Amino acid sequence: MKVLKGQDILALGFMTFALFVGAGNIIFPPIVGLQSGPDVWLAAIGFLITAVGLPVLTVVALAKVGGSIDALSSPLGRAAGMLLAVVCYLAVGPLFATPRTATVSFTVGLAPLTGDGPMPLLVYSVVYFAVVALVSLYPGRLLDTVGRFLAPLKILALAALGVAAFLSPAGPVGDATAEYQAAPFSLGFINGYLTMDTLGALVFGIVIVNAIRSRGIESPRLVTRYAVIAGLIAGVGLVLVYVSLFRLGAGSHVIASGAGNGAQVLHAYVQHTFGDTGSVFLAVLISLACLVTAVGLTCACAEYFSGLLPWSYRTLVLILAAFSLLVSNLGLTKLIAVSIPILTAIYPPCIVLVALSFAQSLWRSPKAVVAPVTLVALLFGCIDAFKATPWAQHLPAALADLPLSQQNLAWLIPSVVALGIAVFCDRLMAGQEARSRG
């Protein structure tokens, strides 16, 4: 039986880590660290749960079912499962996440050097997505291209930034904002959503599994084992990156006290620590981080939609890259404004689906438990999403003031209640069937 060598397993873990770490992962922790002040590590715990714990669990859950989101969502029924998969792939693919990798990398990395205008963004995005398409056309070489070349470069750049954050802090920890003084853990928890890594994991699962299979591994048990190891390696790497960036942000109060986002914190710190070469360093770091993530998303989306549409994988790679290029030129502000409500709506059912996948063997009918709980999570997630739109004032007070709604977790309690009812009904039906057979 063929097995992976140690260096291949390490490369697979590096590839998985590199797929996850995009610009969002780099710019959100510094602003959380800056705004949470003395409560930075309490906020960090909440952030790590949603930005590391959930994505790693998702990779494990997908590995158990062969990497396919369709298999994971099978308890929802064919139509509902396919709809959820399509929405997830579009959200973390050509509609939001893939274009965002280009706009964020340009805004944070190159705009300070070239100027923030439509023409520099257009030129950058054309070159950027040409590289993305070229690498994505050869998915069988992804482990070599990303795991052995691009990922180590990204890791070295992140390591340099992380070591500097601890050895050369910009200053003492400042005061927390009023919001973080009141609820540091829950705000960290919600900010972990913004990385989109749980949704990304649902998409990357098939990329990771295919990378393993490209090395001739056919045993489902070994595929699952290597995917779990890759997820754990990526999880450890993410924790190290986030902890260093939290420390960076927490110590940047003196140089970035008025920063409105993590990009400004990073830019201020890098300029303060590395001088005039800081902007170039930051540009390379952000571009590498975004490029690898964009390649993974494009490969995954093309792989998935080639099974639904009458187009080949390579044709879809070119279509997705071209569409992402067009969307990216709408600008970062518009992309974020449109994506926040949609992500807020679809995150809860995805979290529920992943969490319940580990307990399906406990129930008589997984579909009878998973489907209603996921539906409840979606409905209440939509309420949270509506509050992020311009029409939020039209939401009835009874829905706007649900428990945990201020933390965008209005879906949590109803989902737990729905789970209890569904499990009770499942046990009841199992008991009736047992008595009828007796």
Coordinates of C-alpha atoms in Angstrom, one line a residue:
M1 CA 0.0 0.0 0.0
K2 CA 1.4 3.4 -1.0
V3 CA 2.0 5.9 1.7
L4 CA 3.2 9.5 1.8
K5 CA 6.7 10.3 2.9
G6 CA 7.3 12.6 5.8
Q7 CA 8.3 15.5 3.5
D8 CA 5.1 15.0 1.5
I9 CA 3.0 15.1 4.6
L10 CA 4.8 18.3 5.7
A11 CA 4.3 19.9 2.3
L12 CA 0.6 18.9 2.4
G13 CA 0.3 20.6 5.8
F14 CA 2.1 23.7 4.5
M15 CA -0.2 23.8 1.5
T16 CA -3.3 23.6 3.7
F17 CA -2.0 26.3 5.9
A18 CA -1.1 28.5 2.9
L19 CA -4.6 28.0 1.4
F20 CA -6.2 29.3 4.6
V21 CA -4.0 32.3 5.2
G22 CA -5.3 35.1 3.0
A23 CA -5.3 38.8 3.5
G24 CA -8.3 38.7 5.8
N25 CA -6.4 36.4 8.2
I26 CA -3.5 38.9 8.4
I27 CA -5.5 42.2 8.7
F28 CA -8.2 41.2 11.3
P29 CA -6.1 40.1 14.3
P30 CA -4.1 43.4 14.5
I31 CA -7.2 45.5 14.8
V32 CA -8.7 43.1 17.4
G33 CA -5.4 43.3 19.4
L34 CA -5.3 47.1 19.1
Q35 CA -9.0 47.6 20.2
S36 CA -9.1 45.0 22.9
G37 CA -6.0 46.3 24.8
P38 CA -5.5 44.5 28.1
D39 CA -8.3 42.0 27.2
V40 CA -6.4 41.0 24.1
W41 CA -6.0 37.3 25.1
L42 CA -9.6 36.9 26.1
A43 CA -10.6 38.3 22.7
A44 CA -8.0 36.0 21.1
I45 CA -9.6 32.9 22.6
G46 CA -13.0 33.8 21.0
F47 CA -11.3 34.6 17.7
L48 CA -9.3 31.3 17.7
I49 CA -12.5 29.3 18.2
T50 CA -14.1 30.5 15.0
A51 CA -11.0 31.2 13.0
V52 CA -9.0 28.1 13.8
G53 CA -11.1 25.5 15.6
L54 CA -14.1 25.5 13.2
P55 CA -12.0 25.4 10.0
V56 CA -9.9 22.5 11.4
L57 CA -13.0 20.6 12.4
T58 CA -14.4 21.2 8.9
V59 CA -11.4 19.8 7.3
V60 CA -11.7 16.7 9.5
A61 CA -15.4 16.4 8.8
L62 CA -14.8 16.6 5.1
A63 CA -12.0 14.1 5.1
K64 CA -14.2 11.6 6.8
V65 CA -16.6 11.8 3.8
G66 CA -14.0 11.9 1.1
G67 CA -13.6 15.7 0.8
S68 CA -16.9 16.5 -0.9
I69 CA -19.3 19.1 0.5
D70 CA -22.1 17.2 -1.2
A71 CA -21.4 14.1 0.9
L72 CA -21.2 16.3 4.1
S73 CA -24.5 17.9 3.3
S74 CA -26.3 14.7 2.3
P75 CA -28.5 14.7 5.5
L76 CA -30.2 17.9 4.2
G77 CA -31.5 16.1 1.1
R78 CA -30.1 16.4 -2.5
A79 CA -31.7 19.7 -3.5
A80 CA -31.0 21.6 -0.2
G81 CA -27.5 20.1 0.0
M82 CA -26.7 21.2 -3.5
L83 CA -28.1 24.7 -2.9
L84 CA -26.0 25.1 0.2
A85 CA -22.9 23.9 -1.7
V86 CA -23.4 26.2 -4.6
V87 CA -24.0 29.2 -2.3
C88 CA -20.8 28.4 -0.4
Y89 CA -18.7 27.9 -3.5
L90 CA -20.0 31.2 -5.0
A91 CA -19.5 33.1 -1.8
V92 CA -15.9 32.0 -1.2
G93 CA -15.2 31.9 -4.9
P94 CA -15.9 34.4 -7.7
L95 CA -18.5 36.6 -5.9
F96 CA -16.6 37.6 -2.8
A97 CA -13.5 35.9 -1.4
T98 CA -11.5 35.4 -4.6
P99 CA -12.0 39.0 -5.8
R100 CA -11.3 40.2 -2.3
T101 CA -7.9 38.6 -2.3
A102 CA -6.9 40.9 -5.2
T103 CA -8.5 44.1 -3.8
V104 CA -7.1 43.6 -0.3
S105 CA -3.6 42.7 -1.5
F106 CA -3.7 45.8 -3.8
T107 CA -5.1 48.1 -1.1
V108 CA -2.8 47.0 1.6
G109 CA 0.4 46.1 -0.3
L110 CA 0.7 48.2 -3.5
A111 CA -1.7 51.2 -3.2
P112 CA 0.7 53.0 -0.8
L113 CA 3.4 52.6 -3.6
T114 CA 1.3 53.1 -6.8
G115 CA -1.6 55.2 -5.6
D116 CA -5.2 54.0 -4.9
G117 CA -6.9 54.5 -8.2
P118 CA -8.9 52.4 -10.8
M119 CA -6.1 52.1 -13.3
P120 CA -3.4 50.7 -11.0
L121 CA -6.0 48.3 -9.6
L122 CA -7.0 47.2 -13.1
V123 CA -3.4 46.6 -14.1
Y124 CA -2.6 44.8 -10.9
S125 CA -5.7 42.6 -11.0
V126 CA -5.0 41.6 -14.7
V127 CA -1.5 40.4 -13.8
Y128 CA -2.7 38.9 -10.5
F129 CA -5.5 36.7 -12.0
A130 CA -3.3 35.7 -15.0
V131 CA -1.0 34.1 -12.4
V132 CA -3.9 32.6 -10.5
A133 CA -5.3 31.1 -13.7
L134 CA -1.9 29.8 -14.8
V135 CA -1.2 27.9 -11.5
S136 CA -4.8 26.7 -11.2
L137 CA -4.8 25.1 -14.7
Y138 CA -2.5 22.4 -13.3
P139 CA -4.2 21.1 -10.1
G140 CA -2.1 18.0 -10.0
R141 CA 1.0 20.1 -9.4
L142 CA -0.6 22.1 -6.7
L143 CA 1.2 20.2 -3.9
D144 CA 4.5 21.0 -5.6
T145 CA 3.7 24.6 -6.6
V146 CA 2.1 25.7 -3.4
G147 CA 3.3 23.2 -0.8
R148 CA 7.0 23.2 -1.8
F149 CA 7.5 26.8 -3.2
L150 CA 4.8 29.4 -2.4
A151 CA 3.8 28.2 1.0
P152 CA 7.4 28.2 2.5
L153 CA 7.9 31.7 1.2
K154 CA 4.7 32.8 2.8
I155 CA 5.6 31.1 6.1
L156 CA 9.1 32.8 6.1
A157 CA 7.5 36.2 5.6
L158 CA 4.9 35.6 8.3
A159 CA 7.6 34.2 10.7
A160 CA 9.7 37.4 10.2
L161 CA 6.7 39.5 11.1
G162 CA 5.7 37.3 14.0
V163 CA 9.2 37.3 15.6
A164 CA 9.4 41.1 15.2
A165 CA 6.0 41.5 16.9
F166 CA 7.4 39.8 20.1
L167 CA 11.0 41.0 20.0
S168 CA 10.3 44.5 18.9
P169 CA 6.9 45.7 20.1
A170 CA 6.1 49.3 19.0
G171 CA 5.0 50.3 22.5
P172 CA 3.0 49.4 25.6
V173 CA -0.5 47.9 25.5
G174 CA -3.2 50.7 25.2
D175 CA -6.7 50.9 26.6
A176 CA -9.5 48.8 25.3
T177 CA -12.4 50.4 23.4
A178 CA -15.8 50.5 25.2
E179 CA -17.1 47.6 23.1
Y180 CA -14.2 45.3 24.0
Q181 CA -14.3 46.3 27.6
A182 CA -17.9 45.1 27.7
A183 CA -17.6 41.8 25.7
P184 CA -14.0 40.9 24.5
F185 CA -14.7 37.2 24.1
S186 CA -17.9 37.5 22.0
L187 CA -16.4 40.3 19.8
G188 CA -13.3 38.1 19.2
F189 CA -15.6 35.2 18.4
I190 CA -17.5 37.3 15.8
N191 CA -14.4 38.7 14.2
G192 CA -13.2 35.2 13.6
Y193 CA -16.2 34.9 11.2
L194 CA -14.7 37.5 9.0
T195 CA -11.7 35.4 8.0
M196 CA -14.3 33.2 6.2
D197 CA -12.1 30.1 6.9
T198 CA -14.9 27.8 7.9
L199 CA -16.6 28.4 4.5
G200 CA -13.2 28.2 2.9
A201 CA -12.6 24.8 4.5
L202 CA -15.8 23.5 3.0
V203 CA -14.4 24.5 -0.4
F204 CA -10.7 23.5 0.2
G205 CA -11.6 20.0 1.4
I206 CA -11.8 18.6 -2.1
V207 CA -8.5 20.4 -3.0
I208 CA -6.7 18.8 -0.1
V209 CA -8.1 15.3 -0.8
N210 CA -7.2 15.6 -4.5
A211 CA -3.7 16.7 -3.6
I212 CA -3.3 13.5 -1.5
R213 CA -4.7 11.4 -4.3
S214 CA -2.4 13.0 -6.8
R215 CA 0.4 11.2 -5.0
G216 CA -1.2 7.8 -5.7
I217 CA -3.0 7.4 -2.3
E218 CA -6.2 5.5 -2.9
S219 CA -7.1 4.1 0.6
P220 CA -10.0 6.1 2.1
R221 CA -8.5 5.5 5.5
L222 CA -5.1 7.0 4.5
V223 CA -6.7 9.9 2.7
T224 CA -8.7 10.8 5.9
R225 CA -5.6 10.3 8.0
Y226 CA -3.4 12.6 5.9
A227 CA -6.1 15.2 5.6
V228 CA -6.6 15.3 9.4
I229 CA -2.8 15.7 9.8
A230 CA -2.7 18.5 7.2
G231 CA -5.6 20.2 9.0
L232 CA -3.8 20.0 12.4
I233 CA -0.5 21.3 10.9
A234 CA -2.5 24.2 9.4
G235 CA -4.3 24.8 12.7
V236 CA -1.0 25.1 14.6
G237 CA 0.4 27.5 12.0
L238 CA -2.8 29.6 12.1
V239 CA -2.6 29.8 15.9
L240 CA 1.1 31.0 15.8
V241 CA 0.3 33.6 13.1
Y242 CA -2.8 34.9 15.0
V243 CA -1.0 35.1 18.4
S244 CA 1.8 37.1 16.9
L245 CA -0.6 39.5 15.1
F246 CA -2.6 40.0 18.3
R247 CA 0.6 40.9 20.1
L248 CA 1.5 43.2 17.2
G249 CA -1.8 45.0 17.4
A250 CA -1.9 45.2 21.2
G251 CA 1.5 47.0 21.2
S252 CA 0.7 49.4 18.4
H253 CA -1.4 51.9 20.4
V254 CA 1.2 54.6 20.3
I255 CA 1.8 54.4 16.5
A256 CA -1.8 53.5 15.3
S257 CA -4.2 54.7 17.9
G258 CA -6.6 56.1 15.3
A259 CA -6.5 53.1 12.9
G260 CA -9.9 52.0 11.6
N261 CA -8.8 48.6 10.3
G262 CA -6.0 46.1 10.6
A263 CA -4.4 47.1 7.3
Q264 CA -3.6 50.5 8.8
V265 CA -2.2 48.9 12.0
L266 CA 0.0 46.6 10.0
H267 CA 1.2 49.4 7.7
A268 CA 2.1 51.6 10.7
Y269 CA 3.9 48.8 12.5
V270 CA 5.9 47.7 9.5
Q271 CA 6.9 51.2 8.6
H272 CA 7.9 51.8 12.3
T273 CA 9.9 48.6 12.6
F274 CA 11.4 48.1 9.1
G275 CA 11.6 51.7 7.9
D276 CA 11.3 52.4 4.1
T277 CA 11.6 48.8 3.2
G278 CA 8.5 48.0 5.3
S279 CA 6.0 48.9 2.5
V280 CA 7.8 46.5 0.0
F281 CA 7.9 43.8 2.6
L282 CA 4.2 44.2 3.4
A283 CA 3.4 44.2 -0.3
V284 CA 5.2 40.9 -0.9
L285 CA 3.7 39.3 2.2
I286 CA 0.1 40.3 1.4
S287 CA 0.4 39.4 -2.3
L288 CA 1.8 36.0 -1.5
A289 CA -0.9 35.3 1.1
C290 CA -3.7 36.3 -1.2
L291 CA -2.3 34.6 -4.3
V292 CA -2.1 31.2 -2.7
T293 CA -5.6 31.5 -1.3
A294 CA -7.0 32.6 -4.7
V295 CA -5.4 29.6 -6.4
G296 CA -7.0 27.2 -3.9
L297 CA -10.4 28.8 -4.3
T298 CA -10.2 28.8 -8.1
C299 CA -9.2 25.2 -8.2
A300 CA -11.9 24.1 -5.8
C301 CA -14.7 26.1 -7.6
A302 CA -13.6 24.8 -11.0
E303 CA -13.5 21.2 -9.7
Y304 CA -17.0 21.5 -8.2
F305 CA -18.8 23.3 -11.0
S306 CA -17.2 21.0 -13.7
G307 CA -19.4 18.3 -12.2
L308 CA -22.5 20.4 -12.5
L309 CA -22.0 22.3 -15.7
P310 CA -21.2 21.1 -19.3
W311 CA -17.8 22.8 -19.2
S312 CA -14.3 21.4 -18.6
Y313 CA -12.2 22.1 -15.6
R314 CA -9.8 24.3 -17.5
T315 CA -12.6 26.3 -19.2
L316 CA -14.1 27.0 -15.8
V317 CA -10.7 28.1 -14.4
L318 CA -10.5 30.7 -17.1
I319 CA -14.1 31.8 -16.6
L320 CA -13.8 32.1 -12.9
A321 CA -10.5 34.0 -13.1
A322 CA -12.0 36.4 -15.6
F323 CA -15.2 36.9 -13.6
S324 CA -13.2 37.4 -10.3
L325 CA -11.1 40.0 -12.2
L326 CA -14.2 42.0 -13.1
V327 CA -15.7 41.8 -9.6
S328 CA -12.4 42.8 -8.0
N329 CA -12.5 46.1 -9.9
L330 CA -15.7 47.2 -8.1
G331 CA -13.5 48.0 -5.2
L332 CA -12.9 46.6 -1.7
T333 CA -15.5 48.8 0.1
K334 CA -18.4 47.6 -2.1
L335 CA -17.3 44.0 -1.9
I336 CA -17.2 44.0 1.9
A337 CA -20.6 45.9 2.2
V338 CA -22.3 43.3 0.0
S339 CA -20.6 40.2 1.5
I340 CA -21.2 40.9 5.2
P341 CA -25.0 40.2 5.2
I342 CA -24.6 37.1 3.0
L343 CA -21.8 35.6 5.1
T344 CA -23.8 36.3 8.3
A345 CA -26.7 34.3 6.9
I346 CA -24.8 31.3 5.6
Y347 CA -22.3 30.8 8.4
P348 CA -24.7 29.5 11.1
P349 CA -26.1 26.6 9.0
C350 CA -22.6 25.7 7.9
I351 CA -21.4 25.6 11.5
V352 CA -24.3 23.5 12.5
L353 CA -23.8 21.1 9.6
V354 CA -20.1 20.5 10.5
A355 CA -20.8 20.2 14.2
L356 CA -23.6 17.6 13.8
S357 CA -21.6 15.6 11.3
F358 CA -19.6 14.1 14.1
A359 CA -22.7 12.8 15.9
Q360 CA -24.7 11.3 13.0
S361 CA -24.1 7.7 14.1
L362 CA -25.9 8.4 17.4
W363 CA -29.3 9.0 15.7
R364 CA -31.8 6.7 14.1
S365 CA -32.3 9.2 11.2
P366 CA -29.5 11.8 10.7
K367 CA -31.7 13.6 8.2
A368 CA -34.5 14.0 10.7
V369 CA -32.1 15.7 13.1
V370 CA -29.7 17.6 10.9
A371 CA -32.1 19.1 8.4
P372 CA -34.5 20.9 10.8
V373 CA -31.6 22.2 13.0
T374 CA -29.8 23.5 10.0
L375 CA -33.0 25.2 8.7
V376 CA -33.5 26.9 12.1
A377 CA -29.9 28.1 12.1
L378 CA -30.4 29.5 8.6
L379 CA -33.6 31.3 9.4
F380 CA -32.2 33.0 12.5
G381 CA -28.9 33.7 10.7
C382 CA -31.0 35.6 8.1
I383 CA -32.3 37.7 10.9
D384 CA -28.8 38.6 11.9
A385 CA -27.9 39.2 8.3
F386 CA -30.9 41.6 7.8
K387 CA -29.6 43.7 10.6
A388 CA -26.4 44.3 8.5
T389 CA -28.4 45.8 5.6
P390 CA -29.6 49.4 5.1
W391 CA -33.2 48.2 5.9
A392 CA -32.4 47.1 9.4
Q393 CA -34.7 49.7 11.0
H394 CA -37.7 47.9 9.4
L395 CA -37.0 44.7 11.4
P396 CA -39.6 44.2 14.2
A397 CA -38.3 44.8 17.7
A398 CA -39.2 41.2 18.8
L399 CA -36.7 39.9 16.2
A400 CA -34.1 42.7 16.5
D401 CA -33.8 42.1 20.3
L402 CA -33.5 38.3 20.4
P403 CA -31.0 36.8 23.0
L404 CA -27.4 37.2 21.9
S405 CA -28.5 39.3 18.9
Q406 CA -26.1 42.1 19.8
Q407 CA -23.3 39.5 19.3
N408 CA -24.8 38.3 16.0
L409 CA -25.4 35.0 17.7
A410 CA -29.2 35.1 17.6
W411 CA -29.2 31.7 15.9
L412 CA -27.4 29.8 18.6
I413 CA -30.1 29.3 21.3
P414 CA -32.9 28.5 18.8
S415 CA -30.5 26.0 17.1
V416 CA -29.7 24.3 20.5
V417 CA -33.5 24.1 21.3
A418 CA -34.2 22.7 17.8
L419 CA -31.5 20.1 18.3
G420 CA -33.0 19.0 21.7
I421 CA -36.5 18.6 20.2
A422 CA -35.2 16.8 17.1
V423 CA -33.1 14.4 19.1
F424 CA -36.0 13.7 21.5
C425 CA -38.3 12.9 18.5
D426 CA -35.6 10.7 17.0
R427 CA -35.2 8.8 20.3
L428 CA -39.0 8.5 20.5
M429 CA -39.3 7.0 17.0
A430 CA -36.4 4.7 17.6
G431 CA -38.1 3.4 20.8
Q432 CA -41.4 2.9 18.9
E433 CA -39.6 0.9 16.2
A434 CA -37.9 -1.2 18.8
R435 CA -41.2 -2.0 20.5
S436 CA -42.9 -2.8 17.3
R437 CA -40.2 -5.3 16.3
G438 CA -40.4 -6.8 19.8

